[in-house]
Coordinates of C-alpha atoms in Angstrom, one line a residue:
Q1 CA -0.1 -0.3 0.1
V2 CA 2.0 3.2 -1.0
Q3 CA 0.7 6.3 1.2
L4 CA 2.2 10.0 0.8
V5 CA 2.5 11.8 4.3
E6 CA 2.8 15.4 3.8
S7 CA 4.4 17.3 7.5
G8 CA 5.5 20.9 8.1
G9 CA 2.9 23.6 8.2
G10 CA 1.8 25.5 10.3
L11 CA 1.1 29.3 11.5
V12 CA 3.7 31.7 10.0
Q13 CA 3.7 35.8 10.3
A14 CA 4.2 37.2 6.6
G15 CA 7.7 36.9 5.5
G16 CA 8.4 34.4 7.5
S17 CA 9.6 31.0 6.0
L18 CA 8.2 27.0 6.4
R19 CA 9.4 23.8 5.4
L20 CA 6.8 21.1 4.1
S21 CA 8.1 17.9 3.7
C22 CA 6.4 14.3 1.7
V23 CA 7.6 10.9 2.6
V24 CA 6.3 8.2 0.2
S25 CA 6.4 4.6 1.7
G26 CA 5.0 1.2 0.3
R27 CA 6.1 -0.6 -2.5
I28 CA 7.4 1.8 -5.0
Y29 CA 10.2 0.8 -8.2
R30 CA 9.7 3.9 -9.7
I31 CA 8.7 7.5 -9.6
N32 CA 8.1 10.4 -12.1
D33 CA 7.0 13.5 -11.4
M34 CA 6.5 14.6 -7.6
G35 CA 5.1 18.0 -7.1
W36 CA 3.2 20.6 -4.5
Y37 CA -0.8 21.4 -5.4
R38 CA -2.6 23.7 -2.8
K39 CA -6.1 24.3 -2.0
A40 CA -7.1 27.8 -1.1
P41 CA -10.7 28.6 0.7
G42 CA -12.8 28.8 -2.2
K43 CA -10.7 28.1 -5.0
Q44 CA -9.9 24.9 -7.3
R45 CA -6.2 22.8 -6.3
D46 CA -3.9 24.5 -7.9
L47 CA -0.6 23.1 -9.0
V48 CA 2.2 24.8 -7.2
A49 CA 5.4 23.7 -7.9
S50 CA 7.2 19.5 -9.3
I51 CA 9.9 18.6 -10.0
T52 CA 10.6 15.8 -12.6
S53 CA 13.0 12.5 -11.5
N54 CA 16.1 13.8 -13.1
G55 CA 15.6 17.3 -11.3
D56 CA 14.2 19.6 -13.8
T57 CA 11.6 22.2 -11.4
S58 CA 8.5 24.4 -12.2
Y59 CA 6.4 27.0 -10.2
T60 CA 3.6 28.7 -11.2
S61 CA 4.6 32.2 -11.2
S62 CA 3.5 33.9 -7.8
V63 CA 5.3 31.5 -5.8
M64 CA 8.9 32.2 -8.1
G65 CA 11.6 33.3 -6.2
R66 CA 9.9 32.1 -3.1
F67 CA 10.0 28.7 -2.9
T68 CA 12.3 26.3 -4.2
V69 CA 10.8 22.2 -4.7
S70 CA 13.2 19.5 -4.1
R71 CA 13.6 15.3 -4.0
D72 CA 15.8 13.1 -2.4
K73 CA 15.2 9.7 -3.0
N74 CA 11.0 9.0 -1.9
M75 CA 11.3 12.2 0.3
V76 CA 10.4 15.8 -1.9
Y77 CA 10.5 19.0 -0.2
L78 CA 8.7 22.3 -0.7
Q79 CA 10.7 25.5 1.0
M80 CA 8.7 28.6 1.0
D81 CA 10.6 31.8 1.8
T82 CA 8.9 35.6 2.1
L83 CA 5.3 33.7 2.3
K84 CA 2.0 36.2 2.4
P85 CA -1.2 36.2 3.6
E86 CA -2.1 35.0 -0.2
D87 CA -0.7 31.7 0.3
T88 CA -2.1 30.5 3.1
A89 CA -4.1 27.2 1.4
V90 CA -4.2 23.4 2.7
Y91 CA -0.8 22.0 -0.1
Y92 CA -0.7 18.4 -1.0
C93 CA 2.1 16.1 -2.2
H94 CA 1.2 14.6 -5.5
A95 CA 3.5 11.6 -6.8
D96 CA 2.7 11.5 -10.4
N97 CA 2.8 8.2 -12.4
L98 CA 4.0 6.5 -9.4
Y99 CA 4.9 2.9 -10.3
S100 CA 4.5 -0.1 -8.0
T101 CA 6.2 -2.6 -10.6
P102 CA 7.9 -2.0 -14.4
W103 CA 3.7 -2.3 -15.6
N104 CA 1.7 -0.5 -13.3
F105 CA 1.3 2.8 -12.4
R106 CA -1.2 5.5 -10.4
D107 CA -1.0 9.0 -9.4
Y108 CA -1.0 9.3 -5.6
W109 CA -2.1 12.5 -3.1
G110 CA -1.0 12.8 -0.2
Q111 CA -3.7 13.9 3.0
G112 CA -3.1 17.4 2.8
T113 CA -0.7 19.6 5.4
Q114 CA -2.4 23.2 6.5
V115 CA -0.1 26.7 6.0
T116 CA -1.6 29.7 7.7
V117 CA 0.0 33.1 7.5
S118 CA -0.9 36.5 9.2
S119 CA -0.5 39.8 7.6

């Protein structure tokens, strides 16, 4: 059973920093892309940052220069600096095309971690 578990969320003042972590456990053969999404109240869940198995990264424009995504084996991280109130959301870890065998793959999501930035 594959599981993604996030940690590191919390309450921080504007201008502060948080580091989110996500550990992927279970039967894993290979993971392609990994990323972080967020969902703010009343909004849809949007991609924040992603990283390929080769380490190539991409970011939504609103976090570029402030957030950094990284990965190490079955872990993915999101370093969030210069946080703004509009970054307040539930942040979800996502594994895109996680292969449990060489032939079987699907997407997986974590349960989410709350990030609240006060002004």
